[in-house]
PDB file of C-alpha atoms in Angstrom:
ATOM      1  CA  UNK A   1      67.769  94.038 124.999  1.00 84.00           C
ATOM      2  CA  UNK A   2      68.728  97.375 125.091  1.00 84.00           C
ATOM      3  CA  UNK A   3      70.469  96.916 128.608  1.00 89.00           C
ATOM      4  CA  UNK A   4      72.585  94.477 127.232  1.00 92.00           C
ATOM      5  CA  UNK A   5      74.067  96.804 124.116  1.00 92.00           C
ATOM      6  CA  UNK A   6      74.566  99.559 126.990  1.00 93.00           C
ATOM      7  CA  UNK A   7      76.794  97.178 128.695  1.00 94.00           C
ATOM      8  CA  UNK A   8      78.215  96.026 126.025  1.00 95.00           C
ATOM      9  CA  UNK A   9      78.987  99.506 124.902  1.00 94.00           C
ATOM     10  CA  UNK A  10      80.029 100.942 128.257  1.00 94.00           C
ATOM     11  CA  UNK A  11      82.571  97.724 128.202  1.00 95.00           C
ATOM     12  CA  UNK A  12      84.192  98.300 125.024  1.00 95.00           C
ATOM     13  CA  UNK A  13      84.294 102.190 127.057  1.00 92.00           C
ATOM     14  CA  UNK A  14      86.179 100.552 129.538  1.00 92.00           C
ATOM     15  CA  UNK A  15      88.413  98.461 127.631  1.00 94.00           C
ATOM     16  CA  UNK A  16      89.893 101.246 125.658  1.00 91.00           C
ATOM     17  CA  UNK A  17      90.410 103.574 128.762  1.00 88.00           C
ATOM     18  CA  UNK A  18      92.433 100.888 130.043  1.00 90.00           C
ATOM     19  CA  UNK A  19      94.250 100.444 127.247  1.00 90.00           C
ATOM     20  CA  UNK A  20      95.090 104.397 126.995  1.00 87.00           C
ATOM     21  CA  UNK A  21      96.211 104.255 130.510  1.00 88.00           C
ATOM     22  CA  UNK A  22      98.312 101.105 130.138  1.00 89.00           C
ATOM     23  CA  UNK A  23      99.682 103.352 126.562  1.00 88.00           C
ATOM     24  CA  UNK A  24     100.255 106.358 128.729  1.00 88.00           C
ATOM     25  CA  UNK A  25     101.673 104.880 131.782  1.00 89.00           C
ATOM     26  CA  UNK A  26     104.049 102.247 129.591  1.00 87.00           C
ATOM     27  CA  UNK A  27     105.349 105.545 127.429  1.00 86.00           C
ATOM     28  CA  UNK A  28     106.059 108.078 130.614  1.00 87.00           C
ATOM     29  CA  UNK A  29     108.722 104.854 131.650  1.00 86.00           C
ATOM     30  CA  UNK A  30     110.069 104.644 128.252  1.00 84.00           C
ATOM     31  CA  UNK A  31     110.532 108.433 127.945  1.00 83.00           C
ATOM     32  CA  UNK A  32     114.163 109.268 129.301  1.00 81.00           C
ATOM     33  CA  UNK A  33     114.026 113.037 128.592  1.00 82.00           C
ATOM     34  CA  UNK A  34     111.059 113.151 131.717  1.00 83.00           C
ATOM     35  CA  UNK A  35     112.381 113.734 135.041  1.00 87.00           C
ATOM     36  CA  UNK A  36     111.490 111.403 137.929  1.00 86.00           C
ATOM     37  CA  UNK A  37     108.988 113.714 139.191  1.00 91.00           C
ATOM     38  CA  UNK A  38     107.007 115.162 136.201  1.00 90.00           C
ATOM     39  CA  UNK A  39     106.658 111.277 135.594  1.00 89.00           C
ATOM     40  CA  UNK A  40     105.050 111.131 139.192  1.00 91.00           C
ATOM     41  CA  UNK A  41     103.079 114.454 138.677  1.00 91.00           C
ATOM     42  CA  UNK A  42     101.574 112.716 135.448  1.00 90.00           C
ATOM     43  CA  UNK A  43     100.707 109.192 137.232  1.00 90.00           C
ATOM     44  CA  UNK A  44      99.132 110.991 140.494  1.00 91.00           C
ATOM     45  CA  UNK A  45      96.820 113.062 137.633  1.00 91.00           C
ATOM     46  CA  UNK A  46      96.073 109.699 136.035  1.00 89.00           C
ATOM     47  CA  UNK A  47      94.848 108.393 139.447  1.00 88.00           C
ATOM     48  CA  UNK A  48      93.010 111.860 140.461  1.00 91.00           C
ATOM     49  CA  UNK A  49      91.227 113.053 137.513  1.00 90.00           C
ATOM     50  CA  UNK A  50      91.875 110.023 134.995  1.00 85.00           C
ATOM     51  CA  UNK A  51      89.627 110.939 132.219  1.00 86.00           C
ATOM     52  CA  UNK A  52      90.777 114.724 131.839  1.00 91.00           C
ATOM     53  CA  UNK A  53      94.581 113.104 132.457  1.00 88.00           C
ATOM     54  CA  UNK A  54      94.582 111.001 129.728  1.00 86.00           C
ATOM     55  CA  UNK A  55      93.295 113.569 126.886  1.00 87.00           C
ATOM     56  CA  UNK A  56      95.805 116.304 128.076  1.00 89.00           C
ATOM     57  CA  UNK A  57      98.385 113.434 127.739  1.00 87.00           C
ATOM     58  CA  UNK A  58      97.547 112.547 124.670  1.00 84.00           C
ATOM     59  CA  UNK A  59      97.067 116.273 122.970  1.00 87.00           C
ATOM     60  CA  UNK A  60     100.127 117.493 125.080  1.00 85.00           C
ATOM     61  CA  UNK A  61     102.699 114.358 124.045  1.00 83.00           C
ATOM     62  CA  UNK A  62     100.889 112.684 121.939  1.00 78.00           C
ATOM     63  CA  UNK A  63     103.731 113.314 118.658  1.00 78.00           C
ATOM     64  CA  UNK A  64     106.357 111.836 120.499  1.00 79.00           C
ATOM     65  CA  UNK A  65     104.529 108.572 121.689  1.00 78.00           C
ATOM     66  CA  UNK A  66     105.060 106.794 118.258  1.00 75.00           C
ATOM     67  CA  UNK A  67     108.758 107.608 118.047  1.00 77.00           C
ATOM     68  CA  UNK A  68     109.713 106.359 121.810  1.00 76.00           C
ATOM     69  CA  UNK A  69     108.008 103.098 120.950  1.00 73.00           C
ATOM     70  CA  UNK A  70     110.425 102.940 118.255  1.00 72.00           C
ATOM     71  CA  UNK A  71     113.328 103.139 119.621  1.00 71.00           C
ATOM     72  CA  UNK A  72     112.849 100.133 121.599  1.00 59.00           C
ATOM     73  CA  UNK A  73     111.754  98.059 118.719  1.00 62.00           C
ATOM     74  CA  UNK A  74     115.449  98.367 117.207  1.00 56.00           C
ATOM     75  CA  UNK A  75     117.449  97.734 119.874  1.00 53.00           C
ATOM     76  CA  UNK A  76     118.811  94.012 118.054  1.00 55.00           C
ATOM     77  CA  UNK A  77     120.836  95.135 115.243  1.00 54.00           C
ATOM     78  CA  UNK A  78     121.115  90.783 114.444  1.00 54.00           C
ATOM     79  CA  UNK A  79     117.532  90.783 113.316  1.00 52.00           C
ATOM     80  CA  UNK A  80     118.746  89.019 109.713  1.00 53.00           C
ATOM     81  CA  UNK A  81     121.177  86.622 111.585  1.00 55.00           C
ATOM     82  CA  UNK A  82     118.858  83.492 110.787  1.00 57.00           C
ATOM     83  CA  UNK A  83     119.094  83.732 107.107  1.00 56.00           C
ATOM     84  CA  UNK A  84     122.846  82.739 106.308  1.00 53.00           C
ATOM     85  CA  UNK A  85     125.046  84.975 104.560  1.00 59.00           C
ATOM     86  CA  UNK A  86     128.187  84.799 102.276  1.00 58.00           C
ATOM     87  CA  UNK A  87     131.344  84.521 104.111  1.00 61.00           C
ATOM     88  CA  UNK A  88     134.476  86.751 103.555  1.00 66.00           C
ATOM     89  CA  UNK A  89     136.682  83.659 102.579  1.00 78.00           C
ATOM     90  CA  UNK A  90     134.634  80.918 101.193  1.00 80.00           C
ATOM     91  CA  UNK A  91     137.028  78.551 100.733  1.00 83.00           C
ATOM     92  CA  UNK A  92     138.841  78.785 104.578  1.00 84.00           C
ATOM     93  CA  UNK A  93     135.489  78.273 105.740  1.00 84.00           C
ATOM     94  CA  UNK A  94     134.427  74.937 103.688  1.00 87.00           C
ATOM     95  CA  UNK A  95     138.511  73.835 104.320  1.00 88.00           C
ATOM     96  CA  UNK A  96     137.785  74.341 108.020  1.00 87.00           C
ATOM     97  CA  UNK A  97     134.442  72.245 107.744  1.00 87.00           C
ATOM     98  CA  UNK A  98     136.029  69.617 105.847  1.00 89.00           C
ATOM     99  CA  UNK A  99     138.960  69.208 108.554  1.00 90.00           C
ATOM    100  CA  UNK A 100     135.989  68.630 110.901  1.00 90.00           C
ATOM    101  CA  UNK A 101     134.404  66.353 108.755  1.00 90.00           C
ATOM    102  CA  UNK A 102     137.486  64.284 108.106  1.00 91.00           C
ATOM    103  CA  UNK A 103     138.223  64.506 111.882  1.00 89.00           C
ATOM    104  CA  UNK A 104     134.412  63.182 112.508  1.00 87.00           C
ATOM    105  CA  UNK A 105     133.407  66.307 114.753  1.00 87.00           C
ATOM    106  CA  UNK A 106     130.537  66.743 112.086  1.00 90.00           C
ATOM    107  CA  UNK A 107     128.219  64.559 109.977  1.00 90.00           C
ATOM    108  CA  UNK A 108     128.371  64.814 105.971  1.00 90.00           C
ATOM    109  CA  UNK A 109     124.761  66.504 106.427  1.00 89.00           C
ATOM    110  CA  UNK A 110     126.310  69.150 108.855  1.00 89.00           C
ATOM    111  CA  UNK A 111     129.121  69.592 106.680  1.00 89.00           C
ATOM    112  CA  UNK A 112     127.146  70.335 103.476  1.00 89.00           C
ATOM    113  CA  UNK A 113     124.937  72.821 105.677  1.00 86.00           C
ATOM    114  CA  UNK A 114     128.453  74.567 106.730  1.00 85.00           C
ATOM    115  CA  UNK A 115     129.540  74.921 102.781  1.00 85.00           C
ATOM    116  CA  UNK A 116     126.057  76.198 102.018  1.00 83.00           C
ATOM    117  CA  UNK A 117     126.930  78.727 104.782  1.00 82.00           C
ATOM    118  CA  UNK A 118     129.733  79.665 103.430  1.00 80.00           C
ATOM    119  CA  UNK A 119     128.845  79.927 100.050  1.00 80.00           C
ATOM    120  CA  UNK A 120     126.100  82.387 100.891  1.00 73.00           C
ATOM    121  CA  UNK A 121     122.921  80.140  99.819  1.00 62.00           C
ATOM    122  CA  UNK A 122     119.427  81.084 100.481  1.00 47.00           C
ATOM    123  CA  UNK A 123     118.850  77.284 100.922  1.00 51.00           C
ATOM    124  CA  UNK A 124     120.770  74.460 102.418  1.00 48.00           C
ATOM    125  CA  UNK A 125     121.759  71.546 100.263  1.00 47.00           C
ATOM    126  CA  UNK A 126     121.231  74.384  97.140  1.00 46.00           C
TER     127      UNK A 126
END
């Protein structure tokens, strides 16, 4: 029994190691203020003397971590751009739709989807 909660303990050892590493390596890519070769001096320790690596990482530019993942969370400024918003001119946008509803580009369910657009509502056919 007891052999089993070792391995099960040295796994879960193992597991978060790897996911340090994977952490460590993944921000020394992200970081553009790291030369090429510090980058390489840090990934040749990692493979060398892994364990030691990876707490001197984490003690030395460990701060700074948090706030390069960051930055590459809000690279799309159009994260809103599936709720629909009010338009600047209402009515040119619902006389636009119309012409294309008259013209039969658009169904009457597309059209009233467009003026809901336009109007700014939270909830089509609203």
């Amino acid at each position: 029994m007891w052999d089993i909660f070792w391995l099960m303990l040295w796994f879960a050892y193992l597991t978060a190691y790897i996911y340090v590493v994977v952490l460590i390596i993944s921000d020394l890519f992200r970081d553009t203020a790291l030369s090429g070769w510090w980058k390489a001096v840090w990934i040749v320790f990692l493979v060398f003397v892994p364990f030691l690596t990876a707490l001197v990482y984490l003690v030395a530019r460990g701060s700074g971590i948090a706030d390069r993942a960051g930055r590459g969370r809000g690279v799309v400024a159009e994260a809103d751009d599936y709720r629909p918003r009010a338009s600047a001119s209402p009515s040119e946008d619902i006389a636009q739709a119309k012409a294309l509803l008259d013209a039969g580009t658009i169904s009457q369910g597309e059209f009233e989807a467009l003026k809901s657009k336009a109007l700014g509502n939270q909830y089509f056919g609203a």
